[in-house]
Short mmCIF file of C-alpha atoms in Angstrom, two decimals:
data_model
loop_
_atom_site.label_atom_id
_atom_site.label_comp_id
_atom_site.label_asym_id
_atom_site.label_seq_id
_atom_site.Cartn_x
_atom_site.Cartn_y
_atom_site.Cartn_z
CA UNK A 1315 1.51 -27.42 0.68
CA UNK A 1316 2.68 -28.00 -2.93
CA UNK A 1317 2.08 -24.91 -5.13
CA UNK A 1318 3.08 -26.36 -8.69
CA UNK A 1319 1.77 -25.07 -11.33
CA UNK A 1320 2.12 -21.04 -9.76
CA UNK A 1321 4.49 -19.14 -11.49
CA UNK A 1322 5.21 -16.14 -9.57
CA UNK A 1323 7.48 -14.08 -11.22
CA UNK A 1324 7.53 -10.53 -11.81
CA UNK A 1325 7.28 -9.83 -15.32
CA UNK A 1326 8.00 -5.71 -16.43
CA UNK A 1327 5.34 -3.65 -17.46
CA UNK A 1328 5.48 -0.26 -19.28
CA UNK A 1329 2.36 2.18 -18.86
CA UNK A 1330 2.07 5.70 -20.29
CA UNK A 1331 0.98 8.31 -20.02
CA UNK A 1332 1.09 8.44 -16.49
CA UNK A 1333 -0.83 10.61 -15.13
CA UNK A 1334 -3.98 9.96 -17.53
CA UNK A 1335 -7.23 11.38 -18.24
CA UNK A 1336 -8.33 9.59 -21.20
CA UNK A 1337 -6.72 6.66 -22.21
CA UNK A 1338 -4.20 4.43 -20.84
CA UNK A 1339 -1.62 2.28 -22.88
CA UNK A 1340 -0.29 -1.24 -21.23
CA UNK A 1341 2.92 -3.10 -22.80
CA UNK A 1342 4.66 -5.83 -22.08
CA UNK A 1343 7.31 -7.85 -23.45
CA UNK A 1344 4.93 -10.82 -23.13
CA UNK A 1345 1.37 -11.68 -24.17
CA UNK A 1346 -0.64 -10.37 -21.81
CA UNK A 1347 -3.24 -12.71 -20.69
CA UNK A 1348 -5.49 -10.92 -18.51
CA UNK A 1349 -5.77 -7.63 -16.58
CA UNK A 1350 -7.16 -5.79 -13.39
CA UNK A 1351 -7.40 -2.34 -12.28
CA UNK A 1352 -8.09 -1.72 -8.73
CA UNK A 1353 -8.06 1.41 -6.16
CA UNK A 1354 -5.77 2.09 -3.60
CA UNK A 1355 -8.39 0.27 -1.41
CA UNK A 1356 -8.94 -2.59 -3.21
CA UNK A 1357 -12.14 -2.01 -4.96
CA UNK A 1358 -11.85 -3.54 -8.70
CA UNK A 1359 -12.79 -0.91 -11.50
CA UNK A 1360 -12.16 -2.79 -14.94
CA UNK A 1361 -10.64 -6.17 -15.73
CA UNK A 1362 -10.35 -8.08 -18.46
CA UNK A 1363 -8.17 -10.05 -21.06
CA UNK A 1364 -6.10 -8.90 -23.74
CA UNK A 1365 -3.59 -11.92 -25.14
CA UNK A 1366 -1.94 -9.24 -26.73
CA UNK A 1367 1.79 -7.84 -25.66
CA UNK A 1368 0.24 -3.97 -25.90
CA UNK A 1369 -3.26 -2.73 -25.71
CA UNK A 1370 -5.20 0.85 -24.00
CA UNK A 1371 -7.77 1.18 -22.11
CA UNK A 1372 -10.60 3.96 -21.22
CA UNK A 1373 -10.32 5.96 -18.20
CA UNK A 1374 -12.97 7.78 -18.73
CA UNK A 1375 -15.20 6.21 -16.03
CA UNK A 1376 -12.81 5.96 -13.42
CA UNK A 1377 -12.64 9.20 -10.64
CA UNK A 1378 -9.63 10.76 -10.01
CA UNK A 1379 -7.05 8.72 -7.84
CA UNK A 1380 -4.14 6.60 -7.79
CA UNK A 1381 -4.48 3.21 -9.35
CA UNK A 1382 -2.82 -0.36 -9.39
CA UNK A 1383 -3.08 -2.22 -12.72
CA UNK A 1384 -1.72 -5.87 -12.63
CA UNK A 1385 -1.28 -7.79 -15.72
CA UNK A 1386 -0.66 -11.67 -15.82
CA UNK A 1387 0.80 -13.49 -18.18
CA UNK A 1388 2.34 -17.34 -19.83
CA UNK A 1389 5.39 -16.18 -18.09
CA UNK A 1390 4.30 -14.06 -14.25
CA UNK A 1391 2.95 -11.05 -13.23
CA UNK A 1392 3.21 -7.46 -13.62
CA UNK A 1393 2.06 -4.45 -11.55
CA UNK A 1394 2.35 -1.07 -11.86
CA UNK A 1395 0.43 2.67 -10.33
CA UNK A 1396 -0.60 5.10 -12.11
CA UNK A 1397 -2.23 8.68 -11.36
CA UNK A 1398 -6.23 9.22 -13.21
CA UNK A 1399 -6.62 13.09 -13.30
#
């Protein structure tokens, strides 16, 4: 099984503040083509695309938890947790 084409490499991520109530802010030393933010159990809350190399988001609708926000972009992938008070 060829997978050309995947790139697969972890790219560094820098979120703050962390833990968040209001608003959470994503950078990355690469454009950031798309995001997802997803529950400890794997249920999707938000996703989206950015194509910018920082950007924030609105937690207000999300409960209070532990999150996973992955960001892909040109050059891999990113992933990081983060606490929603």
């Amino acid at each position: 099984i060829s997978q050309t084409g995947i790139n697969r490499t972890s790219i560094p991520i820098m979120i703050y503040p962390n833990p968040t109530n209001a608003t959470l802010h994503v950078r990355s030393d690469f454009a950031i083509q798309s995001y997802t933010i997803a529950d400890l159990q794997g249920k999707v809350w938000n996703m989206g695309g950015a194509e910018e190399k920082m950007f924030s988001l609105s937690m207000h609708n999300l409960p209070s938890g532990m999150y996973i926000i992955r960001v892909q972009t040109e050059d891999g992938m990113g992933m990081s947790k983060y606490y929603k008070e």
